[in-house]
mmCIF file of C-alpha atoms in Angstrom:
data_model
loop_
_atom_site.group_PDB
_atom_site.id
_atom_site.type_symbol
_atom_site.label_atom_id
_atom_site.label_comp_id
_atom_site.label_asym_id
_atom_site.label_seq_id
_atom_site.Cartn_x
_atom_site.Cartn_y
_atom_site.Cartn_z
ATOM 1 C CA MET A 1 -49.192 7.541 -3.645
ATOM 2 C CA LYS A 2 -49.500 3.730 -4.217
ATOM 3 C CA ARG A 3 -45.602 3.460 -4.488
ATOM 4 C CA PHE A 4 -45.165 5.587 -1.400
ATOM 5 C CA ILE A 5 -47.263 3.545 0.703
ATOM 6 C CA PRO A 6 -45.329 0.171 0.261
ATOM 7 C CA ALA A 7 -42.102 2.068 0.745
ATOM 8 C CA PHE A 8 -43.277 3.711 3.944
ATOM 9 C CA PHE A 9 -44.343 0.296 5.435
ATOM 10 C CA TYR A 10 -41.121 -1.204 4.349
ATOM 11 C CA CYS A 11 -39.065 1.452 6.148
ATOM 12 C CA PHE A 12 -41.410 1.274 9.182
ATOM 13 C CA PHE A 13 -40.791 -2.583 9.294
ATOM 14 C CA ILE A 14 -37.056 -2.095 9.093
ATOM 15 C CA TYR A 15 -36.962 0.556 11.742
ATOM 16 C CA THR A 16 -39.350 -1.427 14.070
ATOM 17 C CA ALA A 17 -37.231 -4.591 13.747
ATOM 18 C CA LEU A 18 -33.982 -2.755 14.457
ATOM 19 C CA PHE A 19 -35.315 -0.948 17.401
ATOM 20 C CA SER A 20 -36.868 -4.353 18.610
ATOM 21 C CA ASP A 21 -33.442 -5.999 18.377
ATOM 22 C CA ASN A 22 -31.602 -3.121 20.236
ATOM 23 C CA GLU A 23 -34.199 -3.400 23.082
ATOM 24 C CA SER A 24 -33.746 -7.154 23.325
ATOM 25 C CA ILE A 25 -29.917 -6.540 23.555
ATOM 26 C CA LYS A 26 -30.353 -3.882 26.203
ATOM 27 C CA ALA A 27 -32.821 -6.278 28.310
ATOM 28 C CA TYR A 28 -30.191 -8.931 28.080
ATOM 29 C CA ILE A 29 -27.322 -6.416 29.300
ATOM 30 C CA SER A 30 -29.705 -5.559 32.281
ATOM 31 C CA LYS A 31 -29.730 -9.214 33.522
ATOM 32 C CA MET A 32 -25.839 -9.564 33.300
ATOM 33 C CA SER A 33 -23.739 -9.252 36.502
ATOM 34 C CA ILE A 34 -21.321 -6.429 36.884
ATOM 35 C CA GLU A 35 -18.539 -8.985 36.520
ATOM 36 C CA ASP A 36 -19.792 -10.541 33.409
ATOM 37 C CA LYS A 37 -19.964 -7.149 31.892
ATOM 38 C CA ALA A 38 -16.360 -6.450 32.921
ATOM 39 C CA ALA A 39 -15.117 -9.674 31.380
ATOM 40 C CA GLN A 40 -17.003 -8.929 28.202
ATOM 41 C CA VAL A 41 -15.025 -5.869 27.325
ATOM 42 C CA LEU A 42 -11.644 -7.852 27.530
ATOM 43 C CA MET A 43 -9.783 -9.523 24.677
ATOM 44 C CA MET A 44 -7.389 -11.832 26.346
ATOM 45 C CA SER A 45 -4.505 -14.019 25.235
ATOM 46 C CA ILE A 46 -4.662 -17.727 26.137
ATOM 47 C CA GLU A 47 -2.210 -20.384 26.283
ATOM 48 C CA GLY A 48 -2.195 -23.809 24.678
ATOM 49 C CA LYS A 49 -2.445 -25.259 20.963
ATOM 50 C CA LYS A 50 -4.144 -28.630 21.295
ATOM 51 C CA THR A 51 -6.765 -28.495 23.975
ATOM 52 C CA PHE A 52 -7.798 -25.989 26.540
ATOM 53 C CA PRO A 53 -5.003 -26.163 29.441
ATOM 54 C CA PRO A 54 -6.686 -27.723 32.592
ATOM 55 C CA TYR A 55 -4.664 -25.261 34.919
ATOM 56 C CA LEU A 56 -6.463 -22.340 33.187
ATOM 57 C CA SER A 57 -9.697 -23.360 34.825
ATOM 58 C CA SER A 58 -8.929 -21.567 38.122
ATOM 59 C CA TYR A 59 -7.363 -18.637 36.166
ATOM 60 C CA PHE A 60 -10.613 -17.934 34.115
ATOM 61 C CA ASP A 61 -12.853 -19.294 37.032
ATOM 62 C CA SER A 62 -16.542 -18.697 36.156
ATOM 63 C CA TYR A 63 -15.931 -15.499 33.928
ATOM 64 C CA THR A 64 -15.581 -15.689 30.269
ATOM 65 C CA PRO A 65 -13.667 -12.903 28.169
ATOM 66 C CA GLY A 66 -15.463 -11.194 25.511
ATOM 67 C CA ALA A 67 -12.882 -12.459 23.087
ATOM 68 C CA PHE A 68 -9.508 -14.283 22.802
ATOM 69 C CA ILE A 69 -6.466 -13.167 20.710
ATOM 70 C CA LEU A 70 -4.487 -16.074 19.328
ATOM 71 C CA PHE A 71 -0.760 -15.774 18.635
ATOM 72 C CA GLY A 72 1.569 -17.893 16.598
ATOM 73 C CA TYR A 73 1.992 -20.251 19.527
ATOM 74 C CA ASN A 74 -1.522 -21.150 19.519
ATOM 75 C CA PHE A 75 -1.594 -22.520 16.003
ATOM 76 C CA SER A 76 -0.935 -26.325 15.471
ATOM 77 C CA ASP A 77 0.568 -27.805 12.479
ATOM 78 C CA THR A 78 -2.750 -28.954 10.935
ATOM 79 C CA PRO A 79 -5.930 -27.213 10.153
ATOM 80 C CA GLU A 80 -7.838 -30.018 12.184
ATOM 81 C CA ALA A 81 -5.716 -29.471 15.233
ATOM 82 C CA CYS A 82 -6.205 -25.912 15.172
ATOM 83 C CA ALA A 83 -10.019 -26.077 14.833
ATOM 84 C CA SER A 84 -10.059 -28.658 17.498
ATOM 85 C CA TYR A 85 -8.252 -26.382 20.015
ATOM 86 C CA ILE A 86 -10.527 -23.471 19.359
ATOM 87 C CA LYS A 87 -13.473 -25.728 19.857
ATOM 88 C CA SER A 88 -11.987 -26.952 22.985
ATOM 89 C CA VAL A 89 -11.637 -23.442 24.445
ATOM 90 C CA LYS A 90 -15.029 -22.587 23.510
ATOM 91 C CA GLN A 91 -16.412 -25.614 25.255
ATOM 92 C CA SER A 92 -14.177 -25.264 28.241
ATOM 93 C CA VAL A 93 -15.109 -21.511 29.011
ATOM 94 C CA GLN A 94 -18.887 -22.330 28.593
ATOM 95 C CA ASN A 95 -18.629 -25.226 31.069
ATOM 96 C CA LEU A 96 -16.787 -23.222 33.452
ATOM 97 C CA SER A 97 -19.396 -20.437 33.413
ATOM 98 C CA LYS A 98 -22.013 -20.174 35.990
ATOM 99 C CA SER A 99 -23.785 -17.322 34.362
ATOM 100 C CA LYS A 100 -27.356 -17.402 33.277
ATOM 101 C CA THR A 101 -26.398 -14.964 30.656
ATOM 102 C CA PHE A 102 -23.303 -16.680 29.125
ATOM 103 C CA VAL A 103 -21.962 -15.050 25.876
ATOM 104 C CA PRO A 104 -19.527 -16.838 23.899
ATOM 105 C CA PRO A 105 -16.105 -15.280 23.243
ATOM 106 C CA PHE A 106 -15.065 -14.460 19.683
ATOM 107 C CA PHE A 107 -11.423 -15.410 18.384
ATOM 108 C CA ALA A 108 -9.268 -12.918 16.676
ATOM 109 C CA SER A 109 -5.828 -12.893 15.269
ATOM 110 C CA ASP A 110 -3.498 -11.214 12.678
ATOM 111 C CA PHE A 111 -3.757 -12.274 9.061
ATOM 112 C CA GLU A 112 -2.237 -9.245 7.287
ATOM 113 C CA GLY A 113 -0.090 -11.370 4.901
ATOM 114 C CA GLY A 114 3.487 -11.604 4.498
ATOM 115 C CA ARG A 115 5.532 -11.485 7.874
ATOM 116 C CA VAL A 116 2.248 -11.287 9.810
ATOM 117 C CA TYR A 117 0.281 -14.258 8.991
ATOM 118 C CA ARG A 118 -0.574 -16.740 11.599
ATOM 119 C CA ILE A 119 -1.604 -19.765 9.360
ATOM 120 C CA ARG A 120 1.217 -19.623 6.961
ATOM 121 C CA LYS A 121 2.015 -23.392 8.060
ATOM 122 C CA ILE A 122 -1.455 -24.774 7.367
ATOM 123 C CA GLY A 123 -3.225 -22.402 4.912
ATOM 124 C CA SER A 124 -2.427 -21.111 1.637
ATOM 125 C CA PRO A 125 0.392 -18.359 1.227
ATOM 126 C CA LEU A 126 -0.617 -14.833 1.523
ATOM 127 C CA PRO A 127 1.742 -12.201 0.346
ATOM 128 C CA SER A 128 2.274 -8.953 2.074
ATOM 129 C CA PRO A 129 -0.256 -6.161 1.533
ATOM 130 C CA ARG A 130 2.472 -4.144 -0.476
ATOM 131 C CA GLU A 131 3.078 -7.226 -2.731
ATOM 132 C CA ILE A 132 -0.522 -7.873 -3.427
ATOM 133 C CA ALA A 133 -1.068 -4.217 -4.388
ATOM 134 C CA GLU A 134 1.973 -4.363 -6.708
ATOM 135 C CA THR A 135 1.255 -7.751 -8.378
ATOM 136 C CA LEU A 136 -2.510 -8.452 -8.278
ATOM 137 C CA THR A 137 -5.430 -6.602 -9.739
ATOM 138 C CA GLU A 138 -8.240 -5.309 -7.345
ATOM 139 C CA GLU A 139 -10.411 -8.336 -8.580
ATOM 140 C CA GLU A 140 -7.469 -10.973 -8.083
ATOM 141 C CA ALA A 141 -7.068 -9.434 -4.561
ATOM 142 C CA LEU A 142 -10.628 -9.749 -3.680
ATOM 143 C CA ALA A 143 -10.967 -13.264 -4.740
ATOM 144 C CA LEU A 144 -7.528 -14.329 -2.899
ATOM 145 C CA TYR A 145 -8.842 -12.570 0.422
ATOM 146 C CA THR A 146 -12.266 -14.264 0.101
ATOM 147 C CA HIS A 147 -10.600 -17.835 -0.164
ATOM 148 C CA THR A 148 -7.976 -16.855 2.563
ATOM 149 C CA ALA A 149 -11.104 -15.965 4.904
ATOM 150 C CA GLU A 150 -12.837 -19.026 4.105
ATOM 151 C CA GLN A 151 -10.033 -21.006 5.418
ATOM 152 C CA ILE A 152 -9.507 -18.948 8.727
ATOM 153 C CA HIS A 153 -13.395 -18.874 9.298
ATOM 154 C CA LEU A 154 -13.605 -22.860 9.209
ATOM 155 C CA LEU A 155 -10.955 -22.845 11.918
ATOM 156 C CA GLY A 156 -13.465 -20.982 14.219
ATOM 157 C CA ILE A 157 -12.033 -17.560 14.171
ATOM 158 C CA HIS A 158 -14.196 -14.425 13.652
ATOM 159 C CA LEU A 159 -12.078 -11.344 13.457
ATOM 160 C CA ASN A 160 -8.959 -10.507 11.285
ATOM 161 C CA LEU A 161 -6.947 -7.859 13.009
ATOM 162 C CA ALA A 162 -6.232 -6.392 9.693
ATOM 163 C CA PRO A 163 -5.903 -4.463 7.272
ATOM 164 C CA ILE A 164 -3.570 -1.540 8.071
ATOM 165 C CA VAL A 165 -4.995 1.668 6.538
ATOM 166 C CA GLU A 166 -2.204 3.935 6.910
ATOM 167 C CA LYS A 167 -0.019 6.056 4.463
ATOM 168 C CA GLU A 168 3.672 5.096 4.209
ATOM 169 C CA ARG A 169 5.882 7.461 6.128
ATOM 170 C CA SER A 170 9.500 7.883 5.029
ATOM 171 C CA LYS A 171 10.938 6.491 8.299
ATOM 172 C CA ASP A 172 8.694 3.586 8.616
ATOM 173 C CA ALA A 173 11.139 0.961 7.025
ATOM 174 C CA GLY A 174 11.399 -1.929 9.404
ATOM 175 C CA PHE A 175 8.305 -1.109 11.443
ATOM 176 C CA LEU A 176 5.273 -1.155 9.035
ATOM 177 C CA ASP A 177 7.208 -1.285 5.648
ATOM 178 C CA ASP A 178 5.473 -3.913 3.549
ATOM 179 C CA ARG A 179 2.464 -4.323 5.981
ATOM 180 C CA ILE A 180 1.239 -1.025 4.229
ATOM 181 C CA PHE A 181 -0.383 -1.392 0.841
ATOM 182 C CA SER A 182 1.223 1.714 -0.591
ATOM 183 C CA ASP A 183 2.264 5.413 -0.236
ATOM 184 C CA ASP A 184 -0.477 6.236 -2.658
ATOM 185 C CA GLU A 185 -3.824 6.893 -0.810
ATOM 186 C CA ASP A 186 -5.902 5.851 -3.638
ATOM 187 C CA VAL A 187 -4.180 2.468 -3.908
ATOM 188 C CA ILE A 188 -4.306 1.946 -0.028
ATOM 189 C CA VAL A 189 -8.185 2.667 -0.134
ATOM 190 C CA LYS A 190 -8.779 0.217 -3.189
ATOM 191 C CA TYR A 191 -6.874 -2.745 -1.823
ATOM 192 C CA ALA A 192 -8.010 -2.205 1.730
ATOM 193 C CA GLY A 193 -11.596 -2.260 0.408
ATOM 194 C CA ALA A 194 -10.862 -5.476 -1.432
ATOM 195 C CA PHE A 195 -9.395 -6.876 1.732
ATOM 196 C CA ILE A 196 -12.431 -5.912 3.882
ATOM 197 C CA SER A 197 -14.975 -7.088 1.212
ATOM 198 C CA GLY A 198 -13.143 -10.322 0.590
ATOM 199 C CA MET A 199 -12.865 -11.080 4.225
ATOM 200 C CA LYS A 200 -16.573 -10.585 4.499
ATOM 201 C CA LYS A 201 -17.489 -12.799 1.651
ATOM 202 C CA GLY A 202 -15.485 -15.502 3.423
ATOM 203 C CA GLY A 203 -17.244 -15.160 6.579
ATOM 204 C CA MET A 204 -14.830 -12.895 8.783
ATOM 205 C CA LEU A 205 -14.773 -9.406 10.034
ATOM 206 C CA SER A 206 -12.059 -7.136 9.353
ATOM 207 C CA THR A 207 -10.424 -4.604 11.709
ATOM 208 C CA VAL A 208 -9.292 -1.408 10.135
ATOM 209 C CA LYS A 209 -5.968 -0.220 12.054
ATOM 210 C CA HIS A 210 -4.126 1.623 13.644
ATOM 211 C CA PHE A 211 -6.399 4.552 13.790
ATOM 212 C CA PRO A 212 -5.461 7.550 13.412
ATOM 213 C CA GLY A 213 -2.052 6.343 12.334
ATOM 214 C CA ASN A 214 1.481 5.876 13.945
ATOM 215 C CA ALA A 215 4.561 7.920 14.204
ATOM 216 C CA GLU A 216 8.125 6.876 13.233
ATOM 217 C CA THR A 217 8.575 4.724 16.294
ATOM 218 C CA ASP A 218 7.189 1.300 17.027
ATOM 219 C CA PRO A 219 4.806 1.329 19.978
ATOM 220 C CA HIS A 220 5.723 -2.174 20.717
ATOM 221 C CA PHE A 221 8.998 -1.054 22.140
ATOM 222 C CA SER A 222 8.688 2.940 22.881
ATOM 223 C CA LYS A 223 6.501 5.933 23.308
ATOM 224 C CA SER A 224 5.086 6.975 19.924
ATOM 225 C CA ILE A 225 4.128 10.711 19.164
ATOM 226 C CA ILE A 226 2.536 12.273 16.126
ATOM 227 C CA ASP A 227 3.692 15.665 16.035
ATOM 228 C CA VAL A 228 2.007 17.439 13.148
ATOM 229 C CA ASP A 229 -0.361 20.371 12.802
ATOM 230 C CA GLU A 230 -4.039 19.784 12.461
ATOM 231 C CA ASN A 231 -4.034 20.284 8.509
ATOM 232 C CA ILE A 232 -1.411 17.659 8.083
ATOM 233 C CA PHE A 233 -3.189 15.327 10.436
ATOM 234 C CA TYR A 234 -6.325 15.475 8.542
ATOM 235 C CA LYS A 235 -4.574 15.131 5.073
ATOM 236 C CA ASP A 236 -1.838 12.455 5.731
ATOM 237 C CA PHE A 237 -3.502 10.598 8.875
ATOM 238 C CA ILE A 238 -7.277 10.676 8.924
ATOM 239 C CA SER A 239 -8.028 10.875 5.069
ATOM 240 C CA PRO A 240 -7.582 7.193 4.147
ATOM 241 C CA PHE A 241 -9.517 6.086 7.318
ATOM 242 C CA ARG A 242 -12.272 8.427 6.495
ATOM 243 C CA ARG A 243 -12.730 6.981 3.089
ATOM 244 C CA ILE A 244 -12.848 3.334 4.466
ATOM 245 C CA LEU A 245 -14.778 4.005 7.815
ATOM 246 C CA TYR A 246 -17.249 7.123 7.265
ATOM 247 C CA GLY A 247 -20.748 6.055 8.351
ATOM 248 C CA THR A 248 -19.896 2.314 9.023
ATOM 249 C CA ASP A 249 -20.491 -0.098 11.791
ATOM 250 C CA GLU A 250 -17.450 -2.257 11.320
ATOM 251 C CA VAL A 251 -14.422 -2.746 13.743
ATOM 252 C CA VAL A 252 -11.413 -0.272 14.108
ATOM 253 C CA LEU A 253 -8.355 -0.753 16.291
ATOM 254 C CA ILE A 254 -7.050 2.296 18.115
ATOM 255 C CA SER A 255 -3.275 3.430 17.945
ATOM 256 C CA HIS A 256 -1.143 3.909 21.132
ATOM 257 C CA ALA A 257 0.390 6.855 19.493
ATOM 258 C CA GLU A 258 -0.015 10.380 21.096
ATOM 259 C CA VAL A 259 -1.212 13.152 18.846
ATOM 260 C CA SER A 260 0.279 16.094 20.227
ATOM 261 C CA PHE A 261 -2.196 18.866 19.214
ATOM 262 C CA ILE A 262 -5.178 16.872 20.425
ATOM 263 C CA ASP A 263 -3.833 15.496 23.887
ATOM 264 C CA LYS A 264 -0.760 14.819 25.704
ATOM 265 C CA LYS A 265 -1.690 11.189 26.141
ATOM 266 C CA PRO A 266 -1.848 8.045 23.943
ATOM 267 C CA PHE A 267 -4.829 8.224 21.403
ATOM 268 C CA CYS A 268 -6.386 5.051 22.928
ATOM 269 C CA PHE A 269 -6.783 7.296 26.293
ATOM 270 C CA SER A 270 -8.087 10.410 24.512
ATOM 271 C CA LYS A 271 -11.801 10.780 24.903
ATOM 272 C CA LYS A 272 -11.617 14.038 22.902
ATOM 273 C CA GLY A 273 -9.938 12.383 19.987
ATOM 274 C CA ILE A 274 -12.081 9.294 20.095
ATOM 275 C CA GLU A 275 -15.403 11.292 20.306
ATOM 276 C CA LYS A 276 -14.477 14.044 17.846
ATOM 277 C CA PHE A 277 -12.729 12.367 15.044
ATOM 278 C CA LEU A 278 -14.072 8.785 15.159
ATOM 279 C CA ARG A 279 -17.560 8.972 16.491
ATOM 280 C CA THR A 280 -18.664 12.490 15.387
ATOM 281 C CA GLU A 281 -16.580 13.354 12.307
ATOM 282 C CA LEU A 282 -16.520 9.971 10.784
ATOM 283 C CA LYS A 283 -19.868 8.965 12.065
ATOM 284 C CA PHE A 284 -18.311 5.457 13.086
ATOM 285 C CA SER A 285 -20.847 3.290 15.115
ATOM 286 C CA GLY A 286 -19.070 0.041 15.086
ATOM 287 C CA LEU A 287 -16.598 -1.668 17.597
ATOM 288 C CA ILE A 288 -13.692 0.082 18.968
ATOM 289 C CA ILE A 289 -10.808 -2.005 20.347
ATOM 290 C CA THR A 290 -7.343 -1.002 21.430
ATOM 291 C CA ASP A 291 -4.001 -2.470 20.702
ATOM 292 C CA ASP A 292 -2.131 -4.519 23.246
ATOM 293 C CA MET A 293 -2.070 -3.020 26.599
ATOM 294 C CA ALA A 294 1.418 -4.778 27.179
ATOM 295 C CA MET A 295 3.117 -2.542 24.550
ATOM 296 C CA LYS A 296 5.797 -0.335 25.994
ATOM 297 C CA ALA A 297 4.338 2.785 24.548
ATOM 298 C CA LEU A 298 2.006 2.611 27.486
ATOM 299 C CA LYS A 299 4.480 1.796 30.070
ATOM 300 C CA THR A 300 6.333 5.175 30.488
ATOM 301 C CA ASP A 301 4.084 7.042 32.683
ATOM 302 C CA GLY A 302 4.087 4.765 35.632
ATOM 303 C CA TYR A 303 0.386 3.643 35.363
ATOM 304 C CA SER A 304 -0.410 -0.210 35.960
ATOM 305 C CA THR A 305 -1.974 -2.385 33.144
ATOM 306 C CA ALA A 306 -5.321 -2.078 35.291
ATOM 307 C CA ASP A 307 -5.074 1.724 35.236
ATOM 308 C CA ASN A 308 -4.575 1.835 31.511
ATOM 309 C CA VAL A 309 -7.426 -0.580 30.790
ATOM 310 C CA LEU A 310 -9.699 1.731 32.758
ATOM 311 C CA LEU A 311 -8.324 4.829 30.958
ATOM 312 C CA ALA A 312 -8.819 3.232 27.536
ATOM 313 C CA LEU A 313 -12.464 2.240 28.510
ATOM 314 C CA GLU A 314 -13.246 5.642 29.998
ATOM 315 C CA ALA A 315 -12.108 7.339 26.756
ATOM 316 C CA GLY A 316 -14.654 5.579 24.732
ATOM 317 C CA CYS A 317 -12.866 2.197 23.564
ATOM 318 C CA ASP A 318 -15.246 -0.950 23.825
ATOM 319 C CA MET A 319 -12.822 -3.483 24.180
ATOM 320 C CA VAL A 320 -9.472 -3.830 25.448
ATOM 321 C CA MET A 321 -6.693 -6.043 24.182
ATOM 322 C CA CYS A 322 -4.189 -7.522 26.695
ATOM 323 C CA SER A 323 -1.689 -10.247 26.303
ATOM 324 C CA GLU A 324 -0.665 -10.076 29.942
ATOM 325 C CA ALA A 325 -2.038 -12.935 32.191
ATOM 326 C CA LYS A 326 -4.049 -10.511 34.365
ATOM 327 C CA PHE A 327 -7.579 -11.324 33.714
ATOM 328 C CA LYS A 328 -8.998 -11.646 37.112
ATOM 329 C CA GLU A 329 -7.221 -8.537 38.161
ATOM 330 C CA LEU A 330 -8.582 -6.678 35.264
ATOM 331 C CA VAL A 331 -12.299 -7.959 35.782
ATOM 332 C CA GLU A 332 -11.920 -6.977 39.607
ATOM 333 C CA ALA A 333 -10.716 -3.491 38.680
ATOM 334 C CA ILE A 334 -13.281 -2.665 36.064
ATOM 335 C CA SER A 335 -16.047 -4.181 38.370
ATOM 336 C CA LYS A 336 -14.988 -1.968 41.185
ATOM 337 C CA LYS A 337 -15.160 1.254 39.299
ATOM 338 C CA MET A 338 -18.470 0.217 37.686
ATOM 339 C CA LYS A 339 -19.918 -0.186 41.266
ATOM 340 C CA ASN A 340 -18.413 3.289 42.298
ATOM 341 C CA GLU A 341 -19.171 5.316 39.228
ATOM 342 C CA SER A 342 -22.452 5.364 37.600
ATOM 343 C CA ASP A 343 -21.214 7.183 34.397
ATOM 344 C CA PHE A 344 -18.647 4.485 34.033
ATOM 345 C CA LEU A 345 -21.279 1.808 34.537
ATOM 346 C CA LYS A 346 -23.180 3.461 31.714
ATOM 347 C CA ARG A 347 -19.989 3.462 29.543
ATOM 348 C CA ILE A 348 -19.444 -0.249 30.042
ATOM 349 C CA ASP A 349 -22.960 -0.998 29.215
ATOM 350 C CA ASP A 350 -22.654 1.044 26.001
ATOM 351 C CA ALA A 351 -19.432 -1.020 25.338
ATOM 352 C CA VAL A 352 -21.109 -4.360 26.028
ATOM 353 C CA PHE A 353 -24.068 -3.343 23.650
ATOM 354 C CA THR A 354 -21.813 -2.743 20.809
ATOM 355 C CA ILE A 355 -19.903 -5.989 21.466
ATOM 356 C CA LEU A 356 -23.082 -8.036 21.426
ATOM 357 C CA LYS A 357 -24.223 -6.356 18.192
ATOM 358 C CA THR A 358 -20.855 -7.388 16.684
ATOM 359 C CA LYS A 359 -21.144 -10.951 17.898
ATOM 360 C CA ILE A 360 -24.644 -11.076 16.210
ATOM 361 C CA LYS A 361 -23.106 -10.040 13.003
ATOM 362 C CA MET A 362 -20.535 -12.742 13.506
ATOM 363 C CA GLY A 363 -23.196 -15.412 13.921
ATOM 364 C CA ILE A 364 -22.058 -16.303 17.536
ATOM 365 C CA ILE A 365 -25.387 -15.339 19.105
ATOM 366 C CA ASP A 366 -28.863 -14.646 17.922
ATOM 367 C CA GLU A 367 -30.757 -11.470 18.356
ATOM 368 C CA ALA A 368 -31.942 -12.618 21.913
ATOM 369 C CA CYS A 369 -28.058 -13.006 22.837
ATOM 370 C CA LYS A 370 -28.372 -16.669 22.926
ATOM 371 C CA PRO A 371 -25.577 -18.847 21.720
ATOM 372 C CA ILE A 372 -26.139 -20.354 18.337
ATOM 373 C CA GLU A 373 -22.520 -21.069 16.687
ATOM 374 C CA LYS A 374 -21.989 -24.547 15.625
ATOM 375 C CA TYR A 375 -18.414 -26.326 15.094
ATOM 376 C CA LYS A 376 -17.886 -25.335 11.611
ATOM 377 C CA PHE A 377 -14.572 -27.106 10.549
ATOM 378 C CA ASN A 378 -14.991 -29.006 7.169
ATOM 379 C CA LYS A 379 -11.756 -30.522 5.855
ATOM 380 C CA GLU A 380 -13.007 -30.809 2.303
ATOM 381 C CA LYS A 381 -14.064 -27.270 2.262
ATOM 382 C CA PHE A 382 -10.823 -25.923 3.814
ATOM 383 C CA TYR A 383 -8.581 -27.662 1.259
ATOM 384 C CA LYS A 384 -10.853 -26.467 -1.539
ATOM 385 C CA ALA A 385 -10.495 -22.907 -0.390
ATOM 386 C CA LYS A 386 -6.853 -23.151 0.129
ATOM 387 C CA LYS A 387 -6.380 -24.571 -3.484
ATOM 388 C CA ALA A 388 -8.386 -21.887 -4.939
ATOM 389 C CA ALA A 389 -6.307 -19.263 -3.366
ATOM 390 C CA GLU A 390 -3.002 -20.922 -4.430
ATOM 391 C CA ASP A 391 -4.366 -21.031 -7.988
ATOM 392 C CA ILE A 392 -4.863 -17.238 -7.972
ATOM 393 C CA LEU A 393 -1.340 -16.760 -6.785
ATOM 394 C CA LYS A 394 -0.121 -19.271 -9.429
ATOM 395 C CA LYS A 395 -1.919 -17.459 -12.130
ATOM 396 C CA SER A 396 -0.847 -14.087 -11.146
ATOM 397 C CA ASN A 397 2.890 -15.379 -11.491
ATOM 398 C CA GLU A 398 2.442 -16.475 -15.072
ATOM 399 C CA PRO A 399 3.853 -14.276 -17.793
ATOM 400 C CA LYS A 400 1.252 -11.742 -19.029
#
């Protein structure tokens, strides 16, 4: 009985704290304007690589996207310049904001390794997922990913849009190819786990992608259809994701592929698919983001980008990625639908809640949703982490 009482009060304290935090977030959301909520569910691309371009002041106006995705053209030739650019963007959007409920954006980019690695010019080398799985032990991979994350984190970036947790498919060569760890599910799960743990140790969140998988065609260029029966779908597509995502509250990126037996529409537009497979069966409670709305897989049915954004949000995606310069147009479209449809307003409130919870985990805002993140670049720490990563690769190449 004596052991039971402290345990009871400990559990009660944890439950009360979580409930209190959730209520604080909901209270904050209730004070946000419709337009601020609409902006919060958007992950937008941005121009520039040295400082925030002044001409973008009128483009963003007083609204701040929930996140920015950075592409290769955003990265300068030195880590100091990269960090300075990200700091400039953060400060500029805050200065532009007229909102009393300003929420800073998070920054995301692709750091899979190999041919998809945005800091190859300034950071330590990072081999492709397949090469790492073939040449490094799980412990070496964990250490390498940790030191890589430390470098990225010091630049001011919060979310790595990786790893890919998909099985190799026979016709994928040239599309995913060495971006996949292996065709062996156990190897995929082991090294994806090392990737996610290493990133977290280094201060980064990871994005498991592309749920629930891809077909043989690249959605960047054409419509993608997964045409398999339900048994094969569970075995060859859902299985590795289940082992990584089940019961977690991390981040997942949704595929544009259509799963023919579920819905005759891209999975990111499938409320049935997202609710049944991800939220219910996998008990996933984290952030759901889409792949880029600019991909041609979504351009075949005559819908506008704004139409597609609304479809994805309605289906259950929390944040929509868009590399097209349509920020104001999208904010207006989302806001209009929120004002006209109470169910959609609730859907966006739920999405913003998940986004703010994620930003608290990232250390961007506190439990009261107030900005707390400071400029974190430290040259000495960056080069120390870079050397540590390089030493791991050098050692792995030595004769055994």
